[in-house]
Amino acid sequence: EPEVTQTPSHQVTQMGQEVILRCVPISNHLYFYWYRQILGQKVEFLVSFYNNEISEKSEIFDDQFSVERPDGSNFTLKIRSTKLEDSAMYFCASSPVRSDGYTFGSGTRLTVV
Amino acid sequence: AQKVTQAQTEISVVEKEDVTLDCVYETRDTTYYLFWYKQPPSGELVFLIRRNSFDEQNEISGRYSWNFQKSTSSFNFTITASQVVDSAVYFCALSDLGTSYDKVIFGPGTSLSVIP
């Protein structure tokens, strides 16, 4: 069964450093998303991406965050200057059409120290 | 505004018991989608079902069934003859026209423990 692949599975970074979380969505999907889940809390929407541009973003997704699809397969989330409160599990997801059931990746656990 | 409520924070059942996880949603739109996701202890999010607002037919998939009732804005999930492998956090979620369907709003989740 096709999968969304996320790397790395766990990243530890120092506060203030830049991190890039990587995702390879399912190849024929057109819609891409990032969500995050702070430990023990609900899953929160960050951003959606379609046709090489952001289609919607949440209040969480401020100027410190950016997304990119640098080639035909990767979809990345960059956090420019990490804060302690950015520590969370970050999930990438993709879907073939809008509002379809997403396929989520297995997540990247980001720990900011 | 959109909202998803899962009033049961934690549920424990003994294996083979049936269990129903409640989900109540709020939306102003007439067209919307409802979802259930499972998050096992390993942490990934597993898609279980999508239901659109025009389809009130109940769905059964093996031991899983879903009861969608627009009159009470509920989309409840029942596991029949529960098994230890069903132990997970279950999230109900909603997307609607107000969010351009781009954003899925998750409920807080219900943590299910199935005891052998």
mmCIF file of C-alpha atoms in Angstrom:
data_model
loop_
_atom_site.group_PDB
_atom_site.id
_atom_site.type_symbol
_atom_site.label_atom_id
_atom_site.label_comp_id
_atom_site.label_asym_id
_atom_site.label_seq_id
_atom_site.Cartn_x
_atom_site.Cartn_y
_atom_site.Cartn_z
ATOM 1 C CA GLU A 1 0.000 0.000 0.000
ATOM 2 C CA PRO A 2 1.372 3.460 -0.876
ATOM 3 C CA GLU A 3 2.876 5.358 2.028
ATOM 4 C CA VAL A 4 3.801 8.865 3.029
ATOM 5 C CA THR A 5 7.402 8.780 4.186
ATOM 6 C CA GLN A 6 8.833 11.190 6.726
ATOM 7 C CA THR A 7 12.443 11.677 7.720
ATOM 8 C CA PRO A 8 13.960 11.832 10.214
ATOM 9 C CA SER A 9 11.765 9.988 12.694
ATOM 10 C CA HIS A 10 13.287 11.938 15.567
ATOM 11 C CA GLN A 11 15.266 15.169 15.555
ATOM 12 C CA VAL A 12 16.845 16.974 18.461
ATOM 13 C CA THR A 13 17.882 20.561 17.908
ATOM 14 C CA GLN A 14 19.079 23.498 19.954
ATOM 15 C CA MET A 15 16.815 26.462 20.448
ATOM 16 C CA GLY A 16 17.384 29.041 17.740
ATOM 17 C CA GLN A 17 18.569 26.539 15.164
ATOM 18 C CA GLU A 18 16.875 25.947 11.844
ATOM 19 C CA VAL A 19 15.342 22.557 11.118
ATOM 20 C CA ILE A 20 13.971 21.022 7.961
ATOM 21 C CA LEU A 21 11.509 18.185 8.191
ATOM 22 C CA ARG A 22 11.175 16.098 5.080
ATOM 23 C CA CYS A 23 8.282 14.249 3.572
ATOM 24 C CA VAL A 24 7.709 12.203 0.461
ATOM 25 C CA PRO A 25 3.962 12.188 -0.274
ATOM 26 C CA ILE A 26 2.209 9.499 -2.271
ATOM 27 C CA SER A 27 3.183 10.003 -5.875
ATOM 28 C CA ASN A 28 -0.200 10.671 -7.489
ATOM 29 C CA HIS A 29 -1.513 12.858 -4.683
ATOM 30 C CA LEU A 30 -2.011 16.560 -5.326
ATOM 31 C CA TYR A 31 -2.708 18.005 -1.874
ATOM 32 C CA PHE A 32 -0.116 18.147 0.849
ATOM 33 C CA TYR A 33 -0.366 19.080 4.498
ATOM 34 C CA TRP A 34 1.570 19.537 7.694
ATOM 35 C CA TYR A 35 0.006 18.990 11.096
ATOM 36 C CA ARG A 36 1.558 18.932 14.509
ATOM 37 C CA GLN A 37 0.729 17.288 17.802
ATOM 38 C CA ILE A 38 2.222 18.547 21.010
ATOM 39 C CA LEU A 39 2.680 15.602 23.350
ATOM 40 C CA GLY A 40 -0.631 14.428 24.753
ATOM 41 C CA GLN A 41 -2.623 17.081 22.949
ATOM 42 C CA LYS A 42 -4.804 17.277 19.881
ATOM 43 C CA VAL A 43 -3.616 17.216 16.302
ATOM 44 C CA GLU A 44 -3.421 20.761 14.904
ATOM 45 C CA PHE A 45 -3.433 21.933 11.316
ATOM 46 C CA LEU A 46 -0.431 23.956 10.182
ATOM 47 C CA VAL A 47 -0.607 24.373 6.422
ATOM 48 C CA SER A 48 -2.012 22.983 3.194
ATOM 49 C CA PHE A 49 -0.243 23.123 -0.142
ATOM 50 C CA TYR A 50 -1.576 22.670 -3.645
ATOM 51 C CA ASN A 51 -0.315 23.552 -7.094
ATOM 52 C CA ASN A 52 2.981 24.758 -5.675
ATOM 53 C CA GLU A 53 1.530 27.254 -3.287
ATOM 54 C CA ILE A 54 0.071 27.476 0.173
ATOM 55 C CA SER A 55 -3.720 27.180 0.024
ATOM 56 C CA GLU A 56 -4.402 27.666 3.706
ATOM 57 C CA LYS A 57 -2.399 28.163 6.880
ATOM 58 C CA SER A 58 -3.204 28.397 10.561
ATOM 59 C CA GLU A 59 -2.283 31.026 13.131
ATOM 60 C CA ILE A 60 0.479 28.704 14.286
ATOM 61 C CA PHE A 61 2.140 28.908 10.882
ATOM 62 C CA ASP A 62 3.881 32.250 11.356
ATOM 63 C CA ASP A 63 6.917 33.733 9.639
ATOM 64 C CA GLN A 64 9.179 31.194 11.299
ATOM 65 C CA PHE A 65 7.625 28.437 9.217
ATOM 66 C CA SER A 66 7.863 27.786 5.512
ATOM 67 C CA VAL A 67 7.053 24.932 3.177
ATOM 68 C CA GLU A 68 8.511 23.946 -0.119
ATOM 69 C CA ARG A 69 8.162 21.317 -2.772
ATOM 70 C CA PRO A 70 11.648 21.561 -4.218
ATOM 71 C CA ASP A 71 11.222 18.755 -6.729
ATOM 72 C CA GLY A 72 8.534 16.372 -7.890
ATOM 73 C CA SER A 73 8.647 14.182 -4.831
ATOM 74 C CA ASN A 74 9.706 15.973 -1.643
ATOM 75 C CA PHE A 75 7.640 18.266 0.535
ATOM 76 C CA THR A 76 9.506 20.050 3.320
ATOM 77 C CA LEU A 77 8.659 22.048 6.403
ATOM 78 C CA LYS A 78 11.291 24.496 7.609
ATOM 79 C CA ILE A 79 11.327 26.129 11.007
ATOM 80 C CA ARG A 80 13.723 29.026 10.824
ATOM 81 C CA SER A 81 14.599 29.608 14.463
ATOM 82 C CA THR A 82 13.226 26.913 16.718
ATOM 83 C CA LYS A 83 11.695 27.633 20.100
ATOM 84 C CA LEU A 84 11.127 25.261 22.998
ATOM 85 C CA GLU A 85 7.397 25.299 22.277
ATOM 86 C CA ASP A 86 8.014 23.934 18.776
ATOM 87 C CA SER A 87 8.727 20.566 20.366
ATOM 88 C CA ALA A 88 6.049 18.279 18.984
ATOM 89 C CA MET A 89 5.315 15.458 16.596
ATOM 90 C CA TYR A 90 5.010 16.807 13.072
ATOM 91 C CA PHE A 91 2.896 14.875 10.620
ATOM 92 C CA CYS A 92 2.953 15.212 6.888
ATOM 93 C CA ALA A 93 -0.122 14.085 4.940
ATOM 94 C CA SER A 94 -1.264 13.898 1.372
ATOM 95 C CA SER A 95 -4.516 13.258 -0.445
ATOM 96 C CA PRO A 96 -5.540 12.824 -4.076
ATOM 97 C CA VAL A 97 -8.398 15.300 -3.800
ATOM 98 C CA ARG A 98 -9.400 17.980 -1.326
ATOM 99 C CA SER A 99 -11.289 16.729 1.736
ATOM 100 C CA ASP A 100 -10.473 13.136 0.999
ATOM 101 C CA GLY A 101 -9.179 11.016 3.839
ATOM 102 C CA TYR A 102 -5.570 11.922 4.258
ATOM 103 C CA THR A 103 -2.767 9.433 4.355
ATOM 104 C CA PHE A 104 -0.477 10.521 7.140
ATOM 105 C CA GLY A 105 3.198 9.790 7.460
ATOM 106 C CA SER A 106 4.496 8.210 10.633
ATOM 107 C CA GLY A 107 5.660 11.586 11.927
ATOM 108 C CA THR A 108 8.859 13.329 12.974
ATOM 109 C CA ARG A 109 9.302 13.918 16.679
ATOM 110 C CA LEU A 110 11.040 17.260 17.072
ATOM 111 C CA THR A 111 12.670 18.013 20.406
ATOM 112 C CA VAL A 112 14.008 21.521 20.943
ATOM 113 C CA VAL A 113 16.449 21.819 23.838
ATOM 114 C CA ALA B 1 -17.026 28.071 14.125
ATOM 115 C CA GLN B 2 -16.120 24.456 13.662
ATOM 116 C CA LYS B 3 -15.622 22.288 16.677
ATOM 117 C CA VAL B 4 -15.316 18.598 17.464
ATOM 118 C CA THR B 5 -16.045 17.299 20.933
ATOM 119 C CA GLN B 6 -15.082 13.890 22.222
ATOM 120 C CA ALA B 7 -16.370 13.898 25.750
ATOM 121 C CA GLN B 8 -14.772 10.592 26.734
ATOM 122 C CA THR B 9 -11.149 11.253 27.539
ATOM 123 C CA GLU B 10 -10.304 7.681 28.477
ATOM 124 C CA ILE B 11 -12.193 4.412 28.253
ATOM 125 C CA SER B 12 -11.177 0.996 29.542
ATOM 126 C CA VAL B 13 -12.918 -2.177 28.475
ATOM 127 C CA VAL B 14 -12.242 -5.854 28.867
ATOM 128 C CA GLU B 15 -11.404 -7.752 25.728
ATOM 129 C CA LYS B 16 -14.452 -8.910 23.740
ATOM 130 C CA GLU B 17 -16.657 -6.165 25.111
ATOM 131 C CA ASP B 18 -18.273 -3.735 22.704
ATOM 132 C CA VAL B 19 -17.346 -0.084 23.077
ATOM 133 C CA THR B 20 -18.745 3.111 21.570
ATOM 134 C CA LEU B 21 -16.701 6.253 21.188
ATOM 135 C CA ASP B 22 -18.755 9.415 21.027
ATOM 136 C CA CYS B 23 -18.194 12.354 18.720
ATOM 137 C CA VAL B 24 -20.238 15.541 18.509
ATOM 138 C CA TYR B 25 -19.429 18.207 15.965
ATOM 139 C CA GLU B 26 -20.385 21.797 15.231
ATOM 140 C CA THR B 27 -20.464 23.440 11.842
ATOM 141 C CA ARG B 28 -22.558 26.073 10.089
ATOM 142 C CA ASP B 29 -22.101 24.476 6.707
ATOM 143 C CA THR B 30 -24.468 22.016 5.105
ATOM 144 C CA THR B 31 -21.647 20.314 3.242
ATOM 145 C CA TYR B 32 -18.943 18.855 5.395
ATOM 146 C CA TYR B 33 -16.887 15.748 5.947
ATOM 147 C CA LEU B 34 -16.347 13.713 9.060
ATOM 148 C CA PHE B 35 -13.436 11.412 9.758
ATOM 149 C CA TRP B 36 -12.141 8.967 12.300
ATOM 150 C CA TYR B 37 -8.442 8.335 12.799
ATOM 151 C CA LYS B 38 -6.650 5.854 15.030
ATOM 152 C CA GLN B 39 -3.350 6.636 16.742
ATOM 153 C CA PRO B 40 -1.805 3.456 18.168
ATOM 154 C CA PRO B 41 0.979 3.611 20.776
ATOM 155 C CA SER B 42 3.546 3.705 17.967
ATOM 156 C CA GLY B 43 2.298 7.218 17.180
ATOM 157 C CA GLU B 44 1.231 7.190 13.558
ATOM 158 C CA LEU B 45 -2.204 8.368 12.444
ATOM 159 C CA VAL B 46 -4.272 5.790 10.634
ATOM 160 C CA PHE B 47 -7.262 6.821 8.544
ATOM 161 C CA LEU B 48 -10.383 4.784 9.352
ATOM 162 C CA ILE B 49 -13.323 6.411 7.603
ATOM 163 C CA ARG B 50 -14.616 9.503 5.821
ATOM 164 C CA ARG B 51 -18.294 10.351 5.703
ATOM 165 C CA ASN B 52 -19.858 13.267 3.832
ATOM 166 C CA SER B 53 -22.790 15.186 5.244
ATOM 167 C CA PHE B 54 -25.217 13.930 2.628
ATOM 168 C CA ASP B 55 -24.667 10.310 3.408
ATOM 169 C CA GLU B 56 -26.332 9.316 6.647
ATOM 170 C CA GLN B 57 -26.143 5.640 5.997
ATOM 171 C CA ASN B 58 -24.422 3.774 8.755
ATOM 172 C CA GLU B 59 -21.208 2.026 7.836
ATOM 173 C CA ILE B 60 -19.833 -1.283 8.960
ATOM 174 C CA SER B 61 -16.334 -2.533 8.323
ATOM 175 C CA GLY B 62 -15.559 -5.773 10.070
ATOM 176 C CA ARG B 63 -15.743 -5.125 13.816
ATOM 177 C CA TYR B 64 -16.014 -1.378 13.280
ATOM 178 C CA SER B 65 -19.240 0.514 12.716
ATOM 179 C CA TRP B 66 -20.144 4.166 12.538
ATOM 180 C CA ASN B 67 -23.427 5.841 13.330
ATOM 181 C CA PHE B 68 -23.933 9.261 11.761
ATOM 182 C CA GLN B 69 -26.894 11.278 12.989
ATOM 183 C CA LYS B 70 -27.246 14.796 11.610
ATOM 184 C CA SER B 71 -30.159 15.526 13.934
ATOM 185 C CA THR B 72 -27.859 15.297 16.934
ATOM 186 C CA SER B 73 -24.631 16.294 15.107
ATOM 187 C CA SER B 74 -23.035 13.061 16.168
ATOM 188 C CA PHE B 75 -20.752 10.590 14.462
ATOM 189 C CA ASN B 76 -20.188 7.750 16.896
ATOM 190 C CA PHE B 77 -17.814 4.851 16.442
ATOM 191 C CA THR B 78 -18.443 1.372 17.791
ATOM 192 C CA ILE B 79 -15.946 -1.431 18.083
ATOM 193 C CA THR B 80 -17.561 -4.827 18.488
ATOM 194 C CA ALA B 81 -15.780 -7.613 20.366
ATOM 195 C CA SER B 82 -12.823 -5.396 21.197
ATOM 196 C CA GLN B 83 -9.284 -6.743 21.037
ATOM 197 C CA VAL B 84 -6.069 -5.667 22.710
ATOM 198 C CA VAL B 85 -4.826 -4.361 19.344
ATOM 199 C CA ASP B 86 -7.653 -1.837 19.393
ATOM 200 C CA SER B 87 -5.918 -0.014 22.254
ATOM 201 C CA ALA B 88 -5.146 3.415 20.839
ATOM 202 C CA VAL B 89 -6.220 7.033 20.828
ATOM 203 C CA TYR B 90 -9.108 7.627 18.458
ATOM 204 C CA PHE B 91 -9.700 11.023 16.911
ATOM 205 C CA CYS B 92 -12.884 12.266 15.330
ATOM 206 C CA ALA B 93 -12.361 15.103 12.843
ATOM 207 C CA LEU B 94 -14.273 17.537 10.621
ATOM 208 C CA SER B 95 -13.650 19.594 7.501
ATOM 209 C CA ASP B 96 -16.166 21.940 5.941
ATOM 210 C CA LEU B 97 -16.672 24.664 3.394
ATOM 211 C CA GLY B 98 -15.741 27.276 5.984
ATOM 212 C CA THR B 99 -12.198 25.960 5.915
ATOM 213 C CA SER B 100 -12.324 25.376 2.170
ATOM 214 C CA TYR B 101 -12.030 21.726 3.119
ATOM 215 C CA ASP B 102 -8.284 22.307 3.323
ATOM 216 C CA LYS B 103 -8.106 22.061 7.062
ATOM 217 C CA VAL B 104 -9.262 19.164 9.165
ATOM 218 C CA ILE B 105 -10.284 20.031 12.711
ATOM 219 C CA PHE B 106 -9.478 17.232 15.110
ATOM 220 C CA GLY B 107 -11.241 16.474 18.338
ATOM 221 C CA PRO B 108 -9.205 15.982 21.500
ATOM 222 C CA GLY B 109 -9.234 12.209 21.142
ATOM 223 C CA THR B 110 -10.435 9.303 23.243
ATOM 224 C CA SER B 111 -7.846 6.969 24.661
ATOM 225 C CA LEU B 112 -9.115 3.401 24.548
ATOM 226 C CA SER B 113 -7.501 0.670 26.614
ATOM 227 C CA VAL B 114 -8.570 -2.891 25.970
ATOM 228 C CA ILE B 115 -7.580 -5.126 28.852
ATOM 229 C CA PRO B 116 -6.947 -8.805 28.166
#
